mmCIF file of C-alpha atoms in Angstrom:
data_model
loop_
_atom_site.group_PDB
_atom_site.id
_atom_site.type_symbol
_atom_site.label_atom_id
_atom_site.label_comp_id
_atom_site.label_asym_id
_atom_site.label_seq_id
_atom_site.Cartn_x
_atom_site.Cartn_y
_atom_site.Cartn_z
ATOM 1 C CA UNK A 1 -5.951 7.087 15.422
ATOM 2 C CA UNK A 2 -4.015 4.157 14.045
ATOM 3 C CA UNK A 3 -0.294 4.377 13.414
ATOM 4 C CA UNK A 4 2.559 2.092 12.397
ATOM 5 C CA UNK A 5 6.205 2.676 13.211
ATOM 6 C CA UNK A 6 8.885 0.784 11.347
ATOM 7 C CA UNK A 7 12.552 0.398 11.929
ATOM 8 C CA UNK A 8 14.334 3.022 9.919
ATOM 9 C CA UNK A 9 16.497 1.929 7.057
ATOM 10 C CA UNK A 10 18.210 1.381 4.891
ATOM 11 C CA UNK A 11 19.336 -2.057 5.966
ATOM 12 C CA UNK A 12 22.263 -3.704 4.202
ATOM 13 C CA UNK A 13 23.070 -7.360 4.784
ATOM 14 C CA UNK A 14 25.265 -10.017 3.279
ATOM 15 C CA UNK A 15 23.659 -13.025 1.654
ATOM 16 C CA UNK A 16 22.587 -15.703 4.170
ATOM 17 C CA UNK A 17 22.509 -13.221 7.061
ATOM 18 C CA UNK A 18 19.616 -13.089 9.538
ATOM 19 C CA UNK A 19 17.050 -10.361 8.991
ATOM 20 C CA UNK A 20 14.878 -8.537 11.489
ATOM 21 C CA UNK A 21 12.785 -5.502 10.616
ATOM 22 C CA UNK A 22 10.972 -4.082 13.620
ATOM 23 C CA UNK A 23 7.391 -2.901 13.473
ATOM 24 C CA UNK A 24 5.209 -1.574 16.268
ATOM 25 C CA UNK A 25 1.701 -0.262 16.045
ATOM 26 C CA UNK A 26 -0.952 1.761 17.788
ATOM 27 C CA UNK A 27 -4.578 0.892 17.186
ATOM 28 C CA UNK A 28 -7.929 0.601 18.871
ATOM 29 C CA UNK A 29 -9.558 -2.781 18.963
ATOM 30 C CA UNK A 30 -8.028 -5.801 17.296
ATOM 31 C CA UNK A 31 -6.468 -4.905 13.959
ATOM 32 C CA UNK A 32 -5.157 -7.265 11.326
ATOM 33 C CA UNK A 33 -1.446 -6.904 10.614
ATOM 34 C CA UNK A 34 0.392 -7.225 7.318
ATOM 35 C CA UNK A 35 3.790 -7.107 5.720
ATOM 36 C CA UNK A 36 3.987 -5.992 2.096
ATOM 37 C CA UNK A 37 7.011 -6.047 -0.205
ATOM 38 C CA UNK A 38 7.670 -3.595 -3.025
ATOM 39 C CA UNK A 39 10.278 -4.381 -5.660
ATOM 40 C CA UNK A 40 11.748 -1.487 -7.666
ATOM 41 C CA UNK A 41 9.201 0.063 -9.984
ATOM 42 C CA UNK A 42 6.478 -2.308 -8.882
ATOM 43 C CA UNK A 43 3.373 -2.223 -6.735
ATOM 44 C CA UNK A 44 2.945 -3.782 -3.337
ATOM 45 C CA UNK A 45 2.675 -7.516 -2.888
ATOM 46 C CA UNK A 46 1.224 -9.026 0.227
ATOM 47 C CA UNK A 47 4.009 -10.992 1.913
ATOM 48 C CA UNK A 48 2.234 -12.288 4.999
ATOM 49 C CA UNK A 49 -0.517 -11.449 7.444
ATOM 50 C CA UNK A 50 -1.871 -12.221 10.896
ATOM 51 C CA UNK A 51 -5.379 -11.527 12.047
ATOM 52 C CA UNK A 52 -5.277 -12.166 15.797
ATOM 53 C CA UNK A 53 -2.932 -12.192 18.759
ATOM 54 C CA UNK A 54 -0.211 -14.870 18.726
ATOM 55 C CA UNK A 55 -0.887 -15.733 15.087
ATOM 56 C CA UNK A 56 2.255 -16.273 13.037
ATOM 57 C CA UNK A 57 2.222 -15.292 9.405
ATOM 58 C CA UNK A 58 4.789 -16.910 7.128
ATOM 59 C CA UNK A 59 5.690 -16.947 3.458
ATOM 60 C CA UNK A 60 8.853 -17.503 1.385
ATOM 61 C CA UNK A 61 10.943 -18.002 4.520
ATOM 62 C CA UNK A 62 9.710 -14.778 6.147
ATOM 63 C CA UNK A 63 7.852 -14.868 9.448
ATOM 64 C CA UNK A 64 6.144 -12.414 11.764
ATOM 65 C CA UNK A 65 4.213 -13.013 14.987
ATOM 66 C CA UNK A 66 1.332 -10.821 16.164
ATOM 67 C CA UNK A 67 2.337 -9.753 19.692
ATOM 68 C CA UNK A 68 -0.493 -7.907 21.350
ATOM 69 C CA UNK A 69 1.341 -7.415 24.632
ATOM 70 C CA UNK A 70 4.140 -5.509 22.936
ATOM 71 C CA UNK A 71 2.016 -4.221 20.013
ATOM 72 C CA UNK A 72 4.611 -5.529 17.612
ATOM 73 C CA UNK A 73 4.813 -7.490 14.376
ATOM 74 C CA UNK A 74 8.516 -7.850 13.615
ATOM 75 C CA UNK A 75 9.534 -9.386 10.305
ATOM 76 C CA UNK A 76 12.247 -12.060 10.351
ATOM 77 C CA UNK A 77 14.044 -14.301 7.905
ATOM 78 C CA UNK A 78 16.775 -16.737 8.785
ATOM 79 C CA UNK A 79 18.860 -16.463 5.627
ATOM 80 C CA UNK A 80 18.345 -13.638 3.159
ATOM 81 C CA UNK A 81 19.067 -13.800 -0.549
ATOM 82 C CA UNK A 82 20.020 -11.112 -3.043
ATOM 83 C CA UNK A 83 16.539 -11.455 -4.527
ATOM 84 C CA UNK A 84 15.039 -10.292 -1.206
ATOM 85 C CA UNK A 85 16.327 -6.780 -1.859
ATOM 86 C CA UNK A 86 13.234 -4.579 -1.815
ATOM 87 C CA UNK A 87 11.252 -2.153 0.343
ATOM 88 C CA UNK A 88 9.213 -3.753 3.116
ATOM 89 C CA UNK A 89 6.096 -2.127 4.545
ATOM 90 C CA UNK A 90 4.330 -2.992 7.764
ATOM 91 C CA UNK A 91 0.617 -2.191 7.795
ATOM 92 C CA UNK A 92 -2.533 -2.654 9.814
ATOM 93 C CA UNK A 93 -6.217 -2.568 9.039
ATOM 94 C CA UNK A 94 -9.412 -2.866 10.964
ATOM 95 C CA UNK A 95 -10.776 -6.382 10.840
ATOM 96 C CA UNK A 96 -13.971 -5.074 9.279
ATOM 97 C CA UNK A 97 -12.326 -3.059 6.485
ATOM 98 C CA UNK A 98 -9.347 -4.918 5.149
ATOM 99 C CA UNK A 99 -8.650 -2.564 2.286
ATOM 100 C CA UNK A 100 -8.208 0.596 4.330
ATOM 101 C CA UNK A 101 -4.758 0.223 5.794
ATOM 102 C CA UNK A 102 -2.318 2.356 7.727
ATOM 103 C CA UNK A 103 1.238 1.881 6.518
ATOM 104 C CA UNK A 104 4.642 2.403 8.019
ATOM 105 C CA UNK A 105 7.157 4.418 6.038
ATOM 106 C CA UNK A 106 8.924 1.358 4.693
ATOM 107 C CA UNK A 107 12.350 -0.172 5.232
ATOM 108 C CA UNK A 108 14.706 -0.603 2.306
ATOM 109 C CA UNK A 109 16.647 -3.855 2.383
ATOM 110 C CA UNK A 110 19.718 -4.419 0.242
ATOM 111 C CA UNK A 111 21.320 -7.854 0.248
ATOM 112 C CA UNK A 112 24.848 -8.091 -1.131
ATOM 113 C CA UNK A 113 26.336 -11.293 -2.549
ATOM 114 C CA UNK B 1 -7.856 -14.112 -12.917
ATOM 115 C CA UNK B 2 -6.215 -10.822 -13.691
ATOM 116 C CA UNK B 3 -4.994 -8.790 -10.768
ATOM 117 C CA UNK B 4 -5.716 -5.149 -10.099
ATOM 118 C CA UNK B 5 -5.023 -3.235 -13.303
ATOM 119 C CA UNK B 6 -3.965 0.369 -13.300
ATOM 120 C CA UNK B 7 -3.272 2.609 -16.251
ATOM 121 C CA UNK B 8 -1.360 4.415 -17.336
ATOM 122 C CA UNK B 9 1.792 3.197 -15.580
ATOM 123 C CA UNK B 10 3.476 6.526 -16.103
ATOM 124 C CA UNK B 11 1.827 9.895 -16.652
ATOM 125 C CA UNK B 12 3.478 13.250 -17.259
ATOM 126 C CA UNK B 13 1.436 16.405 -16.943
ATOM 127 C CA UNK B 14 2.293 20.090 -17.042
ATOM 128 C CA UNK B 15 1.270 22.279 -14.159
ATOM 129 C CA UNK B 16 -2.382 23.244 -14.488
ATOM 130 C CA UNK B 17 -3.412 20.229 -16.552
ATOM 131 C CA UNK B 18 -5.731 17.461 -15.452
ATOM 132 C CA UNK B 19 -4.616 13.937 -14.585
ATOM 133 C CA UNK B 20 -6.913 10.910 -14.848
ATOM 134 C CA UNK B 21 -5.809 7.650 -13.286
ATOM 135 C CA UNK B 22 -7.729 4.431 -13.897
ATOM 136 C CA UNK B 23 -8.111 1.309 -11.816
ATOM 137 C CA UNK B 24 -9.886 -1.929 -12.607
ATOM 138 C CA UNK B 25 -10.271 -4.091 -9.492
ATOM 139 C CA UNK B 26 -9.815 -7.813 -9.382
ATOM 140 C CA UNK B 27 -12.673 -9.759 -10.889
ATOM 141 C CA UNK B 28 -15.475 -10.043 -8.389
ATOM 142 C CA UNK B 29 -14.196 -7.234 -6.152
ATOM 143 C CA UNK B 30 -16.483 -4.285 -5.566
ATOM 144 C CA UNK B 31 -14.364 -2.375 -3.030
ATOM 145 C CA UNK B 32 -11.670 -0.043 -4.345
ATOM 146 C CA UNK B 33 -9.137 1.984 -2.398
ATOM 147 C CA UNK B 34 -6.773 4.685 -3.615
ATOM 148 C CA UNK B 35 -3.446 5.439 -1.953
ATOM 149 C CA UNK B 36 -0.704 7.969 -2.619
ATOM 150 C CA UNK B 37 2.983 7.303 -2.091
ATOM 151 C CA UNK B 38 5.262 10.298 -1.967
ATOM 152 C CA UNK B 39 8.977 9.727 -2.574
ATOM 153 C CA UNK B 40 10.693 7.930 0.302
ATOM 154 C CA UNK B 41 7.422 7.556 2.199
ATOM 155 C CA UNK B 42 4.838 4.926 2.864
ATOM 156 C CA UNK B 43 1.405 4.767 1.353
ATOM 157 C CA UNK B 44 -1.249 7.147 2.593
ATOM 158 C CA UNK B 45 -4.921 6.277 2.290
ATOM 159 C CA UNK B 46 -6.967 8.641 0.160
ATOM 160 C CA UNK B 47 -10.419 7.246 -0.583
ATOM 161 C CA UNK B 48 -12.551 4.111 -0.386
ATOM 162 C CA UNK B 49 -15.282 3.442 -2.915
ATOM 163 C CA UNK B 50 -17.831 0.807 -3.676
ATOM 164 C CA UNK B 51 -19.757 0.725 -6.904
ATOM 165 C CA UNK B 52 -21.296 4.180 -7.440
ATOM 166 C CA UNK B 53 -20.615 5.233 -3.832
ATOM 167 C CA UNK B 54 -17.844 6.991 -1.951
ATOM 168 C CA UNK B 55 -17.651 5.311 1.439
ATOM 169 C CA UNK B 56 -14.689 7.079 3.028
ATOM 170 C CA UNK B 57 -12.817 10.066 1.604
ATOM 171 C CA UNK B 58 -11.078 11.112 4.791
ATOM 172 C CA UNK B 59 -7.657 11.060 3.130
ATOM 173 C CA UNK B 60 -8.550 13.066 0.048
ATOM 174 C CA UNK B 61 -7.301 16.628 -0.291
ATOM 175 C CA UNK B 62 -10.240 18.992 -0.088
ATOM 176 C CA UNK B 63 -9.621 20.634 -3.436
ATOM 177 C CA UNK B 64 -8.757 19.467 -6.957
ATOM 178 C CA UNK B 65 -9.029 15.737 -6.184
ATOM 179 C CA UNK B 66 -12.056 13.577 -6.900
ATOM 180 C CA UNK B 67 -12.770 9.892 -7.339
ATOM 181 C CA UNK B 68 -15.534 7.800 -8.782
ATOM 182 C CA UNK B 69 -16.355 4.143 -9.298
ATOM 183 C CA UNK B 70 -19.207 3.915 -11.785
ATOM 184 C CA UNK B 71 -21.512 0.972 -12.211
ATOM 185 C CA UNK B 72 -19.690 0.039 -15.390
ATOM 186 C CA UNK B 73 -16.010 0.591 -16.009
ATOM 187 C CA UNK B 74 -12.968 1.325 -13.921
ATOM 188 C CA UNK B 75 -12.549 3.556 -10.921
ATOM 189 C CA UNK B 76 -11.144 6.979 -11.805
ATOM 190 C CA UNK B 77 -8.988 9.233 -9.656
ATOM 191 C CA UNK B 78 -9.053 12.721 -11.105
ATOM 192 C CA UNK B 79 -6.665 15.516 -10.213
ATOM 193 C CA UNK B 80 -7.471 18.916 -11.615
ATOM 194 C CA UNK B 81 -4.970 21.728 -12.124
ATOM 195 C CA UNK B 82 -2.040 19.596 -11.083
ATOM 196 C CA UNK B 83 0.873 21.110 -9.176
ATOM 197 C CA UNK B 84 4.414 19.815 -8.683
ATOM 198 C CA UNK B 85 3.515 18.545 -5.225
ATOM 199 C CA UNK B 86 1.072 16.092 -6.814
ATOM 200 C CA UNK B 87 4.026 14.150 -8.255
ATOM 201 C CA UNK B 88 3.813 10.747 -6.620
ATOM 202 C CA UNK B 89 2.921 7.124 -7.174
ATOM 203 C CA UNK B 90 -0.798 6.458 -6.911
ATOM 204 C CA UNK B 91 -1.838 2.937 -6.029
ATOM 205 C CA UNK B 92 -5.199 1.311 -6.251
ATOM 206 C CA UNK B 93 -6.203 -1.703 -4.198
ATOM 207 C CA UNK B 94 -9.248 -3.925 -4.197
ATOM 208 C CA UNK B 95 -10.572 -6.143 -1.471
ATOM 209 C CA UNK B 96 -13.402 -8.488 -0.653
ATOM 210 C CA UNK B 97 -12.326 -9.549 2.814
ATOM 211 C CA UNK B 98 -8.992 -10.105 4.463
ATOM 212 C CA UNK B 99 -6.137 -8.173 2.965
ATOM 213 C CA UNK B 100 -5.968 -6.023 -0.123
ATOM 214 C CA UNK B 101 -4.552 -6.616 -3.580
ATOM 215 C CA UNK B 102 -2.611 -3.753 -5.065
ATOM 216 C CA UNK B 103 -2.085 -2.665 -8.618
ATOM 217 C CA UNK B 104 1.321 -1.697 -9.965
ATOM 218 C CA UNK B 105 0.575 1.966 -9.571
ATOM 219 C CA UNK B 106 0.570 5.057 -11.740
ATOM 220 C CA UNK B 107 3.601 7.270 -11.415
ATOM 221 C CA UNK B 108 2.534 10.857 -11.970
ATOM 222 C CA UNK B 109 5.165 13.440 -12.770
ATOM 223 C CA UNK B 110 4.176 17.087 -12.932
ATOM 224 C CA UNK B 111 6.582 19.256 -14.893
#
């Protein structure tokens, strides 16, 4: 079956530091890959996505590249802000059923001023 | 265009009571998914419904849990005879293609 493994947290960074959150996956076929962000007490918001190998998803300064050869989809941001503090979830879904996703356990990011 | 609406946001039930969680998908979406998030964990898929049909319930516990998505009205996740282990955040998502849009969740606390 499908599975997603995320870098364990929590991660604490200073403002303007570089962020990497690792994500690797196991899936049959060619899944779509996603990063979601969850702010305290809120639901999940789609941050970015990639639907095929070598695609790069980007949004709000965050980026992730779909690497089929390493089955990875690492999240990066060059300069984090305090407002980026949240829980980040990596997820995958079959291309034919976008709503049924397998999620990683989440990585909590805290950015200090 | 309103997003996915879930209510209530917070629900407290005593052990043995019933919990009803509601989800209205985004306008124009006919696919609804329910997920459960236990504390400190990621989301786990429970059930996938289209209007009046359950398509995939592979993540639903075999007992006490049921879901429906009637022709008119919101999708309902029903938990009968709740136990403390049912305490979690329950999220609904809707989709009509790539990616899913999530509601803000219902946080169920069983006391």
